Every structure is written in C-alpha cells, then in structure tokens.
CSV table of C-alpha atoms in Angstrom, one decimal:
chain,number,residue,atom,x,y,z
A,1,MET,CA,-49.8,-34.0,-17.2
A,2,LEU,CA,-47.4,-37.0,-16.0
A,3,LEU,CA,-47.9,-40.5,-17.7
A,4,SER,CA,-46.5,-43.7,-16.2
A,5,GLY,CA,-42.5,-43.7,-16.1
A,6,GLY,CA,-42.5,-39.8,-15.6
A,7,ILE,CA,-43.1,-38.9,-19.4
A,8,LEU,CA,-44.4,-35.5,-19.9
A,9,LEU,CA,-47.3,-35.0,-22.2
A,10,ILE,CA,-47.9,-31.6,-23.3
A,11,ASN,CA,-51.5,-30.8,-24.0
A,12,THR,CA,-51.7,-29.4,-27.5
A,13,GLY,CA,-55.4,-29.9,-28.0
A,14,CYS,CA,-54.5,-33.6,-29.4
A,15,SER,CA,-56.1,-36.5,-27.7
A,16,LEU,CA,-54.0,-39.7,-27.5
A,17,SER,CA,-56.3,-41.2,-29.9
A,18,SER,CA,-55.8,-38.4,-32.6
A,19,LEU,CA,-51.9,-38.7,-31.8
A,20,THR,CA,-52.0,-42.3,-32.7
A,21,ARG,CA,-54.2,-41.7,-35.9
A,22,GLN,CA,-51.6,-39.1,-37.0
A,23,ALA,CA,-48.8,-41.5,-36.3
A,24,GLU,CA,-50.4,-44.2,-38.3
A,25,SER,CA,-51.1,-41.9,-41.2
A,26,GLU,CA,-47.4,-40.9,-41.4
A,27,ASP,CA,-46.4,-44.7,-41.4
A,28,SER,CA,-48.8,-45.4,-44.1
A,29,ARG,CA,-48.1,-42.7,-46.4
A,30,GLN,CA,-46.9,-43.3,-50.2
A,31,VAL,CA,-43.3,-43.5,-50.4
A,32,VAL,CA,-40.7,-44.6,-52.8
A,33,ASN,CA,-37.0,-45.2,-51.5
A,34,VAL,CA,-34.5,-44.0,-53.9
A,35,PHE,CA,-30.8,-45.3,-53.5
A,36,THR,CA,-28.9,-43.0,-55.4
A,37,THR,CA,-25.3,-42.1,-56.2
A,38,ARG,CA,-26.3,-38.5,-57.8
A,39,HIS,CA,-25.3,-35.3,-55.9
A,40,TYR,CA,-27.2,-32.7,-58.1
A,41,TYR,CA,-29.5,-30.1,-56.7
A,42,VAL,CA,-31.9,-30.5,-59.7
A,43,ASP,CA,-32.7,-34.1,-58.3
A,44,SER,CA,-34.2,-32.5,-55.1
A,45,MET,CA,-36.4,-30.2,-57.4
A,46,LEU,CA,-37.4,-33.4,-59.5
A,47,PHE,CA,-38.2,-35.4,-56.4
A,48,GLN,CA,-40.3,-32.4,-55.1
A,49,GLU,CA,-42.4,-32.1,-58.4
A,50,PHE,CA,-42.9,-35.9,-58.4
A,51,THR,CA,-44.2,-35.7,-54.8
A,52,LYS,CA,-46.2,-32.7,-55.8
A,53,ARG,CA,-47.9,-34.4,-58.8
A,54,THR,CA,-48.3,-38.0,-57.1
A,55,GLY,CA,-48.4,-37.6,-53.3
A,56,ILE,CA,-45.5,-40.0,-53.2
A,57,HIS,CA,-42.9,-38.9,-50.9
A,58,VAL,CA,-39.2,-39.7,-52.1
A,59,ASN,CA,-36.8,-41.1,-49.6
A,60,GLU,CA,-33.2,-40.6,-50.6
A,61,VAL,CA,-30.1,-43.0,-49.7
A,62,LYS,CA,-26.8,-41.9,-51.0
A,63,GLY,CA,-23.7,-43.5,-51.4
A,64,THR,CA,-21.4,-44.9,-54.1
A,65,ALA,CA,-22.7,-47.6,-56.5
A,66,GLU,CA,-20.6,-50.2,-54.9
A,67,GLU,CA,-21.8,-49.4,-51.3
A,68,LEU,CA,-25.6,-49.2,-52.4
A,69,VAL,CA,-25.4,-52.6,-54.5
A,70,GLU,CA,-23.6,-54.3,-51.4
A,71,ARG,CA,-26.3,-53.1,-49.0
A,72,MET,CA,-28.9,-54.3,-51.4
A,73,LYS,CA,-27.4,-57.7,-51.5
A,74,LYS,CA,-27.0,-57.8,-47.7
A,75,GLU,CA,-30.3,-56.8,-47.0
A,76,GLY,CA,-32.0,-59.1,-49.5
A,77,GLU,CA,-35.8,-59.4,-49.2
A,78,ALA,CA,-35.7,-57.0,-46.3
A,79,SER,CA,-34.2,-54.3,-48.4
A,80,SER,CA,-36.0,-50.8,-48.4
A,81,ALA,CA,-34.6,-49.9,-51.8
A,82,ASP,CA,-37.0,-49.4,-54.3
A,83,ILE,CA,-35.1,-47.7,-57.0
A,84,LEU,CA,-31.3,-47.5,-57.7
A,85,LEU,CA,-30.4,-44.4,-59.3
A,86,THR,CA,-26.8,-44.0,-60.5
A,87,VAL,CA,-24.3,-42.5,-63.1
A,88,ASP,CA,-22.4,-44.6,-65.7
A,89,GLY,CA,-23.5,-47.4,-67.6
A,90,GLY,CA,-21.0,-49.7,-66.0
A,91,ALA,CA,-22.3,-49.3,-62.6
A,92,LEU,CA,-26.1,-50.2,-64.0
A,93,GLU,CA,-24.5,-53.2,-65.6
A,94,PHE,CA,-22.7,-54.0,-62.4
A,95,ALA,CA,-26.0,-53.7,-60.3
A,96,LYS,CA,-27.9,-56.1,-63.1
A,97,GLN,CA,-24.9,-58.8,-62.6
A,98,GLN,CA,-25.1,-58.6,-58.9
A,99,ASP,CA,-28.6,-59.6,-59.0
A,100,VAL,CA,-30.2,-56.5,-57.1
A,101,LEU,CA,-32.5,-55.4,-59.9
A,102,GLN,CA,-35.6,-56.9,-61.4
A,103,LYS,CA,-37.1,-56.1,-65.2
A,104,ILE,CA,-39.0,-53.3,-65.5
A,105,LYS,CA,-40.9,-52.9,-68.9
A,106,THR,CA,-44.0,-50.5,-69.4
A,107,GLU,CA,-45.3,-48.9,-72.5
A,108,THR,CA,-44.6,-45.5,-70.9
A,109,LEU,CA,-41.0,-46.5,-70.5
A,110,LEU,CA,-40.5,-48.0,-73.7
A,111,ARG,CA,-42.1,-44.9,-75.4
A,112,ASN,CA,-40.0,-42.4,-73.3
A,113,VAL,CA,-36.5,-44.2,-73.6
A,114,PRO,CA,-35.3,-45.2,-77.2
A,115,MET,CA,-33.7,-48.5,-77.4
A,116,GLU,CA,-30.1,-47.3,-77.4
A,117,TRP,CA,-30.5,-45.9,-73.9
A,118,ARG,CA,-32.0,-48.9,-72.1
A,119,ASP,CA,-31.0,-52.5,-71.2
A,120,LYS,CA,-31.9,-55.0,-74.0
A,121,GLU,CA,-33.5,-57.2,-71.1
A,122,HIS,CA,-35.2,-54.3,-69.3
A,123,TYR,CA,-33.2,-54.3,-66.1
A,124,TRP,CA,-32.5,-50.4,-66.3
A,125,PHE,CA,-33.3,-47.3,-68.4
A,126,GLY,CA,-31.4,-44.4,-69.1
A,127,ILE,CA,-32.3,-40.8,-67.7
A,128,ALA,CA,-29.9,-38.8,-69.4
A,129,THR,CA,-26.6,-38.9,-71.2
A,130,ARG,CA,-23.3,-36.8,-70.8
A,131,ALA,CA,-20.2,-36.5,-73.0
A,132,ARG,CA,-16.6,-36.5,-71.9
A,133,VAL,CA,-14.7,-33.8,-74.0
A,134,ILE,CA,-11.9,-31.5,-74.1
A,135,VAL,CA,-12.3,-28.3,-72.5
A,136,TYR,CA,-9.8,-25.5,-73.3
A,137,ALA,CA,-8.7,-22.0,-72.5
A,138,LYS,CA,-9.8,-19.6,-74.8
A,139,ASP,CA,-7.3,-17.1,-74.7
A,140,ARG,CA,-4.0,-19.9,-74.9
A,141,VAL,CA,-5.8,-22.5,-77.1
A,142,ARG,CA,-7.0,-22.3,-80.6
A,143,MET,CA,-10.0,-24.6,-81.4
A,144,GLU,CA,-8.1,-25.5,-84.7
A,145,GLU,CA,-5.3,-27.1,-82.4
A,146,LEU,CA,-7.6,-29.8,-81.1
A,147,SER,CA,-8.6,-32.8,-82.7
A,148,THR,CA,-8.8,-36.2,-80.8
A,149,TYR,CA,-8.3,-37.6,-77.4
A,150,GLU,CA,-5.0,-39.3,-78.8
A,151,ASP,CA,-3.5,-36.1,-79.8
A,152,LEU,CA,-3.6,-35.0,-76.2
A,153,THR,CA,-0.4,-37.3,-75.7
A,154,ASN,CA,1.4,-35.0,-78.4
A,155,GLU,CA,4.8,-33.5,-77.1
A,156,ARG,CA,3.1,-29.9,-77.6
A,157,TRP,CA,0.7,-30.6,-74.8
A,158,LYS,CA,3.4,-31.5,-72.2
A,159,GLY,CA,2.7,-29.9,-68.9
A,160,LYS,CA,-0.8,-28.8,-69.9
A,161,VAL,CA,-3.3,-31.5,-69.6
A,162,LEU,CA,-5.5,-31.7,-66.5
A,163,VAL,CA,-7.7,-34.5,-65.5
A,164,ARG,CA,-9.3,-36.1,-62.3
A,165,SER,CA,-8.0,-39.3,-60.8
A,166,SER,CA,-8.2,-42.7,-62.1
A,167,SER,CA,-10.5,-43.8,-59.4
A,168,SER,CA,-13.1,-41.8,-61.4
A,169,LEU,CA,-15.7,-43.9,-62.9
A,170,TYR,CA,-15.6,-41.3,-65.8
A,171,ASN,CA,-12.1,-42.0,-66.4
A,172,GLN,CA,-12.5,-45.7,-66.2
A,173,SER,CA,-15.2,-46.0,-68.6
A,174,LEU,CA,-13.3,-43.6,-71.1
A,175,LEU,CA,-10.4,-45.8,-71.0
A,176,ALA,CA,-12.4,-48.9,-71.3
A,177,SER,CA,-13.9,-47.6,-74.5
A,178,PHE,CA,-10.4,-47.2,-75.8
A,179,ILE,CA,-9.7,-50.8,-74.9
A,180,GLU,CA,-13.0,-51.6,-76.7
A,181,LEU,CA,-12.1,-49.7,-79.9
A,182,HIS,CA,-8.4,-50.2,-80.2
A,183,GLY,CA,-7.2,-52.8,-77.7
A,184,GLU,CA,-5.1,-53.0,-74.6
A,185,GLN,CA,-1.8,-52.1,-75.9
A,186,GLN,CA,-2.9,-48.8,-77.7
A,187,ALA,CA,-5.1,-47.9,-74.6
A,188,GLU,CA,-2.1,-48.2,-72.4
A,189,LYS,CA,0.0,-46.2,-74.8
A,190,TRP,CA,-2.7,-43.4,-74.7
A,191,ALA,CA,-2.8,-43.5,-70.7
A,192,GLN,CA,1.0,-43.2,-70.7
A,193,GLY,CA,0.9,-40.2,-73.1
A,194,ILE,CA,-1.5,-38.5,-70.8
A,195,VAL,CA,0.5,-38.9,-67.7
A,196,ARG,CA,3.8,-37.7,-69.5
A,197,ASN,CA,1.8,-34.7,-70.2
A,198,PHE,CA,0.0,-33.9,-66.8
A,199,ALA,CA,0.0,-30.4,-65.7
A,200,ARG,CA,-0.2,-31.7,-62.2
A,201,GLU,CA,-0.9,-34.8,-60.4
A,202,PRO,CA,-4.7,-35.5,-60.6
A,203,GLU,CA,-6.8,-34.0,-58.1
A,204,GLY,CA,-10.5,-32.9,-57.5
A,205,GLY,CA,-13.5,-33.2,-59.8
A,206,ASP,CA,-14.3,-31.8,-63.2
A,207,LYS,CA,-14.9,-28.4,-61.7
A,208,SER,CA,-11.7,-28.4,-60.4
A,209,GLN,CA,-10.0,-28.8,-63.8
A,210,ALA,CA,-12.0,-26.1,-65.2
A,211,LYS,CA,-10.7,-23.7,-62.5
A,212,ALA,CA,-7.1,-24.7,-62.9
A,213,ILE,CA,-7.2,-23.9,-66.6
A,214,VAL,CA,-8.2,-20.4,-65.8
A,215,ALA,CA,-5.7,-20.2,-63.1
A,216,LYS,CA,-3.1,-21.4,-65.9
A,217,VAL,CA,-2.2,-24.7,-64.1
A,218,GLY,CA,-2.9,-26.2,-67.6
A,219,ASP,CA,-4.4,-25.3,-70.8
A,220,VAL,CA,-6.7,-28.2,-71.5
A,221,ALA,CA,-8.8,-30.7,-69.4
A,222,ILE,CA,-10.9,-33.9,-70.1
A,223,MET,CA,-14.3,-33.1,-68.6
A,224,ASN,CA,-18.0,-33.9,-68.8
A,225,THR,CA,-19.9,-31.2,-70.7
A,226,TYR,CA,-22.6,-30.8,-68.2
A,227,TYR,CA,-20.0,-29.3,-65.7
A,228,ILE,CA,-19.7,-26.4,-67.9
A,229,GLY,CA,-23.3,-26.0,-68.5
A,230,GLN,CA,-23.9,-26.0,-64.7
A,231,MET,CA,-21.1,-23.4,-64.3
A,232,LEU,CA,-22.3,-21.2,-67.1
A,233,ASN,CA,-25.6,-21.0,-65.2
A,234,SER,CA,-24.3,-21.1,-61.8
A,235,ASN,CA,-25.6,-18.5,-58.9
A,236,ASP,CA,-22.1,-18.0,-58.2
A,237,PRO,CA,-20.5,-15.2,-60.2
A,238,GLU,CA,-17.0,-16.5,-60.0
A,239,GLU,CA,-18.0,-20.0,-61.6
A,240,ARG,CA,-19.9,-18.1,-64.4
A,241,GLU,CA,-16.8,-16.1,-65.1
A,242,ILE,CA,-14.6,-19.2,-65.0
A,243,ALA,CA,-16.8,-20.9,-67.6
A,244,GLU,CA,-17.0,-17.9,-69.8
A,245,LYS,CA,-13.1,-18.3,-70.5
A,246,LEU,CA,-13.3,-21.9,-71.4
A,247,GLY,CA,-14.1,-23.7,-74.8
A,248,VAL,CA,-15.7,-27.0,-75.3
A,249,PHE,CA,-14.4,-29.3,-77.9
A,250,PHE,CA,-16.1,-32.6,-79.0
A,251,PRO,CA,-12.8,-34.9,-80.0
A,252,ASN,CA,-12.5,-37.5,-82.7
A,253,GLN,CA,-15.4,-36.4,-84.9
A,254,LEU,CA,-13.5,-37.3,-88.1
A,255,THR,CA,-12.6,-41.0,-86.4
A,256,THR,CA,-14.2,-42.8,-83.7
A,257,GLY,CA,-16.3,-40.1,-82.0
A,258,THR,CA,-16.8,-38.8,-78.5
A,259,HIS,CA,-17.3,-40.8,-75.7
A,260,VAL,CA,-20.6,-40.7,-74.0
A,261,ASN,CA,-22.0,-42.3,-70.9
A,262,ILE,CA,-25.2,-42.2,-68.9
A,263,SER,CA,-27.2,-41.9,-65.7
A,264,GLY,CA,-29.8,-44.2,-65.4
A,265,ILE,CA,-32.4,-46.1,-63.1
A,266,GLY,CA,-33.3,-49.7,-62.0
A,267,LEU,CA,-36.1,-51.2,-60.2
A,268,ALA,CA,-34.8,-53.1,-57.1
A,269,LYS,CA,-35.3,-56.9,-57.0
A,270,ASN,CA,-37.1,-56.6,-53.7
A,271,ALA,CA,-38.8,-53.2,-54.0
A,272,PRO,CA,-41.3,-52.7,-51.2
A,273,ASN,CA,-43.1,-50.2,-53.2
A,274,LYS,CA,-43.0,-51.3,-56.5
A,275,GLU,CA,-45.9,-49.5,-58.2
A,276,ASN,CA,-44.6,-46.3,-56.5
A,277,ALA,CA,-41.2,-46.9,-58.1
A,278,ILE,CA,-42.4,-47.7,-61.6
A,279,LYS,CA,-44.3,-44.3,-61.4
A,280,PHE,CA,-41.3,-42.5,-60.5
A,281,ALA,CA,-39.3,-44.1,-63.2
A,282,GLU,CA,-41.9,-43.1,-65.8
A,283,PHE,CA,-41.9,-39.7,-64.4
A,284,LEU,CA,-38.0,-39.1,-64.7
A,285,THR,CA,-38.2,-40.4,-68.3
A,286,SER,CA,-41.3,-38.3,-69.2
A,287,LYS,CA,-41.4,-35.2,-71.3
A,288,GLU,CA,-42.0,-32.9,-68.2
A,289,GLY,CA,-39.5,-34.8,-66.1
A,290,GLN,CA,-36.9,-34.7,-68.5
A,291,THR,CA,-37.2,-31.0,-69.2
A,292,LEU,CA,-37.0,-30.1,-65.7
A,293,LEU,CA,-33.9,-32.7,-65.4
A,294,VAL,CA,-31.7,-31.4,-68.2
A,295,GLN,CA,-32.7,-27.5,-67.5
A,296,GLY,CA,-30.9,-28.0,-64.3
A,297,SER,CA,-28.4,-30.7,-64.7
A,298,PHE,CA,-27.4,-29.8,-68.2
A,299,GLU,CA,-27.2,-33.5,-69.2
A,300,PHE,CA,-28.4,-34.5,-72.4
A,301,PRO,CA,-32.0,-35.9,-72.3
A,302,VAL,CA,-32.9,-39.4,-73.4
A,303,ASN,CA,-36.5,-38.5,-74.3
A,304,PRO,CA,-36.6,-36.8,-77.7
A,305,GLU,CA,-39.7,-34.8,-76.8
A,306,SER,CA,-38.0,-32.9,-74.0
A,307,THR,CA,-37.3,-29.2,-74.2
A,308,MET,CA,-33.3,-28.5,-73.8
A,309,PRO,CA,-31.5,-25.4,-73.0
A,310,THR,CA,-30.0,-23.4,-75.8
A,311,LEU,CA,-26.7,-24.4,-74.9
A,312,LEU,CA,-27.4,-28.2,-75.2
A,313,LYS,CA,-29.1,-27.6,-78.4
A,314,ASP,CA,-25.8,-26.0,-79.8
A,315,TRP,CA,-23.7,-29.0,-78.4
A,316,GLN,CA,-26.1,-31.9,-79.2
A,317,ASN,CA,-25.2,-32.6,-83.0
A,318,PHE,CA,-22.0,-34.5,-82.6
A,319,LYS,CA,-20.7,-38.1,-83.4
A,320,ARG,CA,-20.4,-40.5,-80.5
A,321,GLN,CA,-18.4,-43.7,-80.1
A,322,PRO,CA,-20.3,-46.5,-81.6
A,323,ILE,CA,-20.3,-48.7,-78.5
A,324,ASP,CA,-22.5,-50.0,-75.7
A,325,VAL,CA,-21.6,-48.0,-72.7
A,326,ALA,CA,-23.0,-50.7,-70.1
A,327,SER,CA,-20.9,-53.4,-71.8
A,328,LEU,CA,-17.7,-51.3,-70.6
A,329,ARG,CA,-18.1,-52.7,-67.2
A,330,ARG,CA,-16.4,-55.9,-68.2
A,331,LEU,CA,-13.4,-53.6,-69.0
A,332,HIS,CA,-13.2,-51.7,-66.0
A,333,ASN,CA,-10.6,-54.0,-64.2
A,334,ASN,CA,-8.4,-53.9,-67.2
A,335,ALA,CA,-8.7,-50.1,-67.2
A,336,THR,CA,-7.9,-50.0,-63.6
A,337,GLU,CA,-4.6,-52.2,-64.2
A,338,ILE,CA,-3.6,-50.0,-67.0
A,339,PHE,CA,-3.9,-46.8,-64.8
A,340,GLU,CA,-1.8,-48.4,-62.0
A,341,ASN,CA,0.9,-49.6,-64.6
A,342,VAL,CA,1.4,-45.9,-66.1
A,343,GLY,CA,1.3,-44.3,-62.6
A,344,TRP,CA,-2.1,-42.5,-63.2
A,345,GLN,CA,-3.2,-41.9,-59.6
C-alpha cells in the first residue's frame, strides 16, 4: 500500500492507530538519563538490574567529566541529564562548582552512604572507593623491600617504576594529596624522583602497567587496586595469568596512609526525570546494588552492609590518607604545573 509521497507501508497486522499508540508508549516510557565517565561492564549489568526492578530504562551518555559538565552547562534548562556518574572526588567537586548539580538528600541515601563518602551539602554521594597502591613483580621484588610512595624515588628503583601519564585524574589527585600533606616543594621533589626512576615514558592505562611488569619492562607500578581484582577474575586467561604474577602493596601504612579516591553520583540541576534519578541513586547505593557493583568492578563499596568478594575482604583493612578527596580538586592545577616542570608527560 502506498501513502502520499510514495512511502510504502508494509502491512504487519497493525493499524495506523495501533502504530501511533505504540510510538506514544515508547515516548512516554519511564527513563533516567545517566551522563557517565565510567567504562566498566558491571555498570551495564547494574543498569539492567535497575530496569528489571523498576521498569525505568537507563540511557547512557558517555564522555570525560569536563565534556559532560560543559554540555550540561551549555544546554542549561534544556539539558537531558538526570544523573552525573563519574570517577574522582575532584571531578564531583568540579561539577558542584560549575553549578550543574542540585542537592539530593533522602533518608535512604543518608543511610546507605557514610558521611565520609558524601558531600557535606549533599550535592553528590559516593558509590565506591579505590586505593592507589604499589603493584610489584612477585618473582623479582620482595614485599619487605616496599614501604612508601616516597621510597619509590630511591636510587635502587632507577629504571624500574611504571606509571600512566600525568593527564590521568588518578595521578593528578595522587600528587594533589602529596601537596595537601607535605606542600608543593616536597610534592615536586617526589615527582622528580619518580621521573628519574621511570622504566619507560608513561603510556597506557593501569592494566598496561601490570602487563609491562610481567614483560619485565619494570618491576613496580603505581596502580588502582580494582584493576588487579578485575584481571584476577577476567574471562581472559592471559589477564588472569598476568595478575597472578603480581603482588599488591598498600604504601605508607606507618606514615600518612594510602591514597584513596571515589566514584560518585550527582543529581543534575535540571533533571527532567528527577524522581527516577533519585530511585537510581538509591539503588546504586543500596546493599543489593553495591554488592552487584563490587562483585564486578572490585572497587570497595561505600555501603557497609554490602557483600564483598574475598579479595576485597583481604585488602580492606588498611590505613588511608586523612584527607577529603573531593577537596583535592583545588590543587589539580598545582599538580599539573608540577608534572610539566619535572617532565612527567
């Protein structure tokens, strides 16, 4: 059958009125639009479980924190963003400062997320934490040889240290934490020492550093814990084999503690689906949501009621830096300048 304009309508047993009702149904279905910087497979599983429980479909928009925040600012009241989901406390604080978030405070969220892992003014809530540690070759390095981040600048580690580039938010927050704890002069001295001991110029992500250790490019690397957890439980036998040859060491346990950062969520200032967004935030921080999250990502949960994999239980009792990770955002520019000064690309 031909309609005006020569468009062919194939008869599938549906009338025009039923097709119209179907389109209207799809347009009116419950949704939540998540602007996310994360790239983990477990997130898709979480979103599917949320949809299964609530009937609310999750639409993902991916990008860097800067890209997503800029888009939210540019679109203003017309923005489709309901939730901003990102890694790094500094990125969450940046979004707050750029006025793209609104306060979100429910009894459920306050119960799910301890005070230390949420914004004091309730503009964002943490969903998971991760520690930045020293990973080492079990066949070439004894655990007793390791102690602190500062010790990695020692002459004996010359040509043996692996780490990703200075553009990494993880490294920017790590260096910012040293500025906070020790001042810029000492932080720059540390960065100089690490550059001096590079096994190679920085390249790739944290998993690339792990692979380079096993390939004997270097002996130690600065990495986030969850990458080792993911590799040990990977479907890829090569990744499992690599991870089994590596040890994880939590530095500075007798001094300032190990650096910890967070992943978190904020409610978009102009969220068109605010109620759905709040339900989404409450699910991600619930016992069930947190258990599903950490079983797949191997980050540490923020909800103490969640069930952790054995590996995380073995790792969890460590001393962490006594600083507010979100506040480190104000020191990221200082950290970037230091990286440039010392030649950390």
